[in-house]
């Protein structure tokens, strides 16, 4: 007889034991022999196949297995979320750092262009002021030469113009002094040669240099006897 048939007989006997039991008055319950019923049940359990036993153990341990699986899955989910947040945080930091760096470069370029424009304007103003001073200085020099020219023509050989055309009298102070008292030295400035003739601007760069503060000294022509 196979195990399945024996198990079926045991279950049949257990069913007959319950069916033939004496009923409890006014109730659906019955009175059975406890020990006899437990023996049949234990024998049937022992005759169950191993697969069924393992299945029963799995069923009994199901809650524990499910709990452990759920706990492990929750840990994996939390680890994944933490990793994602870490990556997102790093990405935000890199993005913010790049944005700040780009802004710093843009500000530096704008400041550089502004400084370049300011420098060009400053140099242009200085050159314009210097140009005005030079123009006025040239007009003063031309005026002095034009006033000096008639005196040069009347002064003779000693009052000739210098080779460089500067309008100065040829000959040094000592050479003219050796001629005696017939020549009188003076330090008369050329007409229009004073520094006061310049209209100074507010900018200090517009003032004439030291070489325009005094006109070169020259010799007066010889006085007639």
GROMACS .gro file of C-alpha atoms in nm:
model
  225
    1UNK     CA    1   0.000   0.000   0.000
    2UNK     CA    2   0.129   0.340  -0.093
    3UNK     CA    3   0.175   0.634   0.136
    4UNK     CA    4  -0.106   0.821  -0.028
    5UNK     CA    5  -0.349   0.535   0.030
    6UNK     CA    6  -0.244   0.500   0.393
    7UNK     CA    7  -0.286   0.871   0.442
    8UNK     CA    8  -0.629   0.855   0.285
    9UNK     CA    9  -0.733   0.573   0.523
   10UNK     CA   10  -0.614   0.771   0.825
   11UNK     CA   11  -0.814   1.074   0.716
   12UNK     CA   12  -1.117   0.850   0.660
   13UNK     CA   13  -1.090   0.705   1.010
   14UNK     CA   14  -1.056   1.056   1.153
   15UNK     CA   15  -1.367   1.163   0.967
   16UNK     CA   16  -1.560   0.860   1.095
   17UNK     CA   17  -1.446   0.934   1.449
   18UNK     CA   18  -1.590   1.282   1.427
   19UNK     CA   19  -1.909   1.167   1.253
   20UNK     CA   20  -1.986   0.891   1.505
   21UNK     CA   21  -1.911   1.105   1.810
   22UNK     CA   22  -2.186   1.175   2.062
   23UNK     CA   23  -2.341   1.517   2.008
   24UNK     CA   24  -2.364   1.777   2.280
   25UNK     CA   25  -2.725   1.855   2.366
   26UNK     CA   26  -2.865   2.173   2.218
   27UNK     CA   27  -2.540   2.224   2.020
   28UNK     CA   28  -2.369   2.130   1.696
   29UNK     CA   29  -2.060   2.020   1.885
   30UNK     CA   30  -1.968   1.658   1.945
   31UNK     CA   31  -1.767   1.474   2.205
   32UNK     CA   32  -1.473   1.273   2.066
   33UNK     CA   33  -1.189   1.083   2.221
   34UNK     CA   34  -0.901   1.330   2.231
   35UNK     CA   35  -0.610   1.085   2.239
   36UNK     CA   36  -0.746   0.874   1.955
   37UNK     CA   37  -0.796   1.183   1.737
   38UNK     CA   38  -0.447   1.317   1.808
   39UNK     CA   39  -0.288   0.980   1.725
   40UNK     CA   40  -0.460   0.976   1.386
   41UNK     CA   41  -0.353   1.334   1.315
   42UNK     CA   42   0.011   1.278   1.417
   43UNK     CA   43   0.029   0.960   1.210
   44UNK     CA   44  -0.108   1.143   0.908
   45UNK     CA   45   0.142   1.424   0.950
   46UNK     CA   46   0.429   1.178   0.964
   47UNK     CA   47   0.311   1.019   0.645
   48UNK     CA   48   0.303   1.346   0.453
   49UNK     CA   49   0.559   1.373   0.168
   50UNK     CA   50   0.875   1.575   0.225
   51UNK     CA   51   0.767   1.836  -0.031
   52UNK     CA   52   0.454   1.902   0.166
   53UNK     CA   53   0.657   1.931   0.484
   54UNK     CA   54   0.889   2.180   0.325
   55UNK     CA   55   0.594   2.371   0.188
   56UNK     CA   56   0.442   2.378   0.534
   57UNK     CA   57   0.766   2.511   0.679
   58UNK     CA   58   0.782   2.772   0.409
   59UNK     CA   59   0.426   2.872   0.484
   60UNK     CA   60   0.505   2.895   0.851
   61UNK     CA   61   0.818   3.097   0.781
   62UNK     CA   62   0.648   3.306   0.516
   63UNK     CA   63   0.597   3.608   0.734
   64UNK     CA   64   0.959   3.603   0.844
   65UNK     CA   65   1.088   3.562   0.488
   66UNK     CA   66   0.859   3.834   0.360
   67UNK     CA   67   0.964   4.065   0.642
   68UNK     CA   68   1.334   4.007   0.575
   69UNK     CA   69   1.283   4.060   0.203
   70UNK     CA   70   1.090   4.379   0.257
   71UNK     CA   71   1.356   4.507   0.498
   72UNK     CA   72   1.636   4.432   0.250
   73UNK     CA   73   1.441   4.594  -0.032
   74UNK     CA   74   1.380   4.904   0.180
   75UNK     CA   75   1.751   4.928   0.255
   76UNK     CA   76   1.833   4.906  -0.115
   77UNK     CA   77   1.579   5.177  -0.192
   78UNK     CA   78   1.718   5.407   0.077
   79UNK     CA   79   2.073   5.353  -0.045
   80UNK     CA   80   1.967   5.430  -0.401
   81UNK     CA   81   1.789   5.748  -0.291
   82UNK     CA   82   2.093   5.861  -0.091
   83UNK     CA   83   2.316   5.800  -0.392
   84UNK     CA   84   2.084   5.994  -0.619
   85UNK     CA   85   2.069   6.286  -0.375
   86UNK     CA   86   2.447   6.285  -0.349
   87UNK     CA   87   2.487   6.291  -0.727
   88UNK     CA   88   2.227   6.565  -0.761
   89UNK     CA   89   2.397   6.768  -0.490
   90UNK     CA   90   2.733   6.738  -0.664
   91UNK     CA   91   2.575   6.832  -0.994
   92UNK     CA   92   2.416   7.140  -0.839
   93UNK     CA   93   2.748   7.240  -0.683
   94UNK     CA   94   2.928   7.203  -1.015
   95UNK     CA   95   2.652   7.392  -1.197
   96UNK     CA   96   2.660   7.673  -0.940
   97UNK     CA   97   3.040   7.690  -0.952
   98UNK     CA   98   3.032   7.717  -1.331
   99UNK     CA   99   2.766   7.986  -1.315
  100UNK     CA  100   2.969   8.189  -1.064
  101UNK     CA  101   3.285   8.145  -1.272
  102UNK     CA  102   3.108   8.257  -1.590
  103UNK     CA  103   2.968   8.560  -1.410
  104UNK     CA  104   3.313   8.652  -1.276
  105UNK     CA  105   3.463   8.627  -1.625
  106UNK     CA  106   3.183   8.841  -1.771
  107UNK     CA  107   3.227   9.104  -1.498
  108UNK     CA  108   3.603   9.109  -1.552
  109UNK     CA  109   3.562   9.153  -1.928
  110UNK     CA  110   3.310   9.433  -1.879
  111UNK     CA  111   3.539   9.606  -1.629
  112UNK     CA  112   3.833   9.570  -1.866
  113UNK     CA  113   3.638   9.729  -2.151
  114UNK     CA  114   3.524  10.009  -1.922
  115UNK     CA  115   3.878  10.075  -1.801
  116UNK     CA  116   4.002  10.076  -2.160
  117UNK     CA  117   3.741  10.334  -2.261
  118UNK     CA  118   3.821  10.548  -1.957
  119UNK     CA  119   4.193  10.530  -2.032
  120UNK     CA  120   4.138  10.626  -2.395
  121UNK     CA  121   3.920  10.921  -2.292
  122UNK     CA  122   4.178  11.035  -2.037
  123UNK     CA  123   4.466  11.017  -2.287
  124UNK     CA  124   4.257  11.196  -2.549
  125UNK     CA  125   4.183  11.479  -2.305
  126UNK     CA  126   4.551  11.510  -2.215
  127UNK     CA  127   4.655  11.516  -2.579
  128UNK     CA  128   4.388  11.773  -2.662
  129UNK     CA  129   4.508  11.999  -2.380
  130UNK     CA  130   4.869  11.957  -2.486
  131UNK     CA  131   4.773  12.034  -2.846
  132UNK     CA  132   4.616  12.362  -2.736
  133UNK     CA  133   4.930  12.456  -2.544
  134UNK     CA  134   5.150  12.372  -2.842
  135UNK     CA  135   4.936  12.576  -3.078
  136UNK     CA  136   4.952  12.879  -2.851
  137UNK     CA  137   5.325  12.832  -2.801
  138UNK     CA  138   5.382  12.816  -3.175
  139UNK     CA  139   5.179  13.131  -3.226
  140UNK     CA  140   5.390  13.306  -2.960
  141UNK     CA  141   5.714  13.187  -3.122
  142UNK     CA  142   5.601  13.300  -3.467
  143UNK     CA  143   5.497  13.636  -3.329
  144UNK     CA  144   5.835  13.678  -3.155
  145UNK     CA  145   6.025  13.588  -3.470
  146UNK     CA  146   5.821  13.827  -3.680
  147UNK     CA  147   5.896  14.109  -3.435
  148UNK     CA  148   6.262  14.011  -3.414
  149UNK     CA  149   6.318  13.996  -3.791
  150UNK     CA  150   6.348  14.377  -3.854
  151UNK     CA  151   6.604  14.407  -3.574
  152UNK     CA  152   6.805  14.119  -3.717
  153UNK     CA  153   6.822  14.281  -4.060
  154UNK     CA  154   6.953  14.613  -3.912
  155UNK     CA  155   7.211  14.463  -3.676
  156UNK     CA  156   7.484  14.387  -3.932
  157UNK     CA  157   7.714  14.087  -3.935
  158UNK     CA  158   7.691  14.024  -3.562
  159UNK     CA  159   7.312  14.012  -3.565
  160UNK     CA  160   7.263  13.747  -3.832
  161UNK     CA  161   7.026  13.461  -3.776
  162UNK     CA  162   7.161  13.134  -3.655
  163UNK     CA  163   7.195  12.859  -3.918
  164UNK     CA  164   6.920  12.652  -3.761
  165UNK     CA  165   6.668  12.931  -3.820
  166UNK     CA  166   6.571  12.959  -3.457
  167UNK     CA  167   6.576  13.339  -3.465
  168UNK     CA  168   6.860  13.366  -3.211
  169UNK     CA  169   7.155  13.602  -3.272
  170UNK     CA  170   7.475  13.432  -3.383
  171UNK     CA  171   7.758  13.480  -3.135
  172UNK     CA  172   7.797  13.411  -2.764
  173UNK     CA  173   7.759  13.648  -2.474
  174UNK     CA  174   8.137  13.652  -2.409
  175UNK     CA  175   8.217  13.725  -2.774
  176UNK     CA  176   7.984  14.023  -2.780
  177UNK     CA  177   8.111  14.147  -2.443
  178UNK     CA  178   8.469  14.168  -2.580
  179UNK     CA  179   8.360  14.435  -2.828
  180UNK     CA  180   8.341  14.693  -2.550
  181UNK     CA  181   8.078  14.924  -2.424
  182UNK     CA  182   7.942  14.989  -2.772
  183UNK     CA  183   7.712  14.694  -2.717
  184UNK     CA  184   7.475  14.684  -2.426
  185UNK     CA  185   7.355  14.348  -2.306
  186UNK     CA  186   7.004  14.308  -2.187
  187UNK     CA  187   6.764  14.032  -2.100
  188UNK     CA  188   6.454  14.168  -2.261
  189UNK     CA  189   6.211  13.894  -2.328
  190UNK     CA  190   6.064  13.860  -2.671
  191UNK     CA  191   5.727  14.027  -2.709
  192UNK     CA  192   5.455  13.793  -2.606
  193UNK     CA  193   5.712  13.557  -2.449
  194UNK     CA  194   5.604  13.581  -2.086
  195UNK     CA  195   5.441  13.284  -1.922
  196UNK     CA  196   5.150  13.511  -1.830
  197UNK     CA  197   5.054  13.525  -2.200
  198UNK     CA  198   4.927  13.167  -2.175
  199UNK     CA  199   4.570  13.095  -2.086
  200UNK     CA  200   4.614  12.803  -1.854
  201UNK     CA  201   4.350  12.534  -1.845
  202UNK     CA  202   4.216  12.362  -1.539
  203UNK     CA  203   4.412  12.051  -1.623
  204UNK     CA  204   4.770  12.062  -1.495
  205UNK     CA  205   4.891  11.892  -1.814
  206UNK     CA  206   4.789  12.201  -2.012
  207UNK     CA  207   5.056  12.421  -1.849
  208UNK     CA  208   5.358  12.495  -2.064
  209UNK     CA  209   5.684  12.331  -1.973
  210UNK     CA  210   5.975  12.512  -1.813
  211UNK     CA  211   6.134  12.585  -2.148
  212UNK     CA  212   5.850  12.827  -2.223
  213UNK     CA  213   5.874  13.018  -1.895
  214UNK     CA  214   6.154  13.247  -2.020
  215UNK     CA  215   6.255  13.361  -2.364
  216UNK     CA  216   6.620  13.330  -2.460
  217UNK     CA  217   6.828  13.637  -2.390
  218UNK     CA  218   6.945  13.829  -2.692
  219UNK     CA  219   7.161  14.129  -2.774
  220UNK     CA  220   7.021  14.467  -2.866
  221UNK     CA  221   7.152  14.619  -3.179
  222UNK     CA  222   7.437  14.864  -3.165
  223UNK     CA  223   7.340  15.213  -3.065
  224UNK     CA  224   7.448  15.484  -3.310
  225UNK     CA  225   7.721  15.719  -3.193
   0.00000   0.00000   0.00000
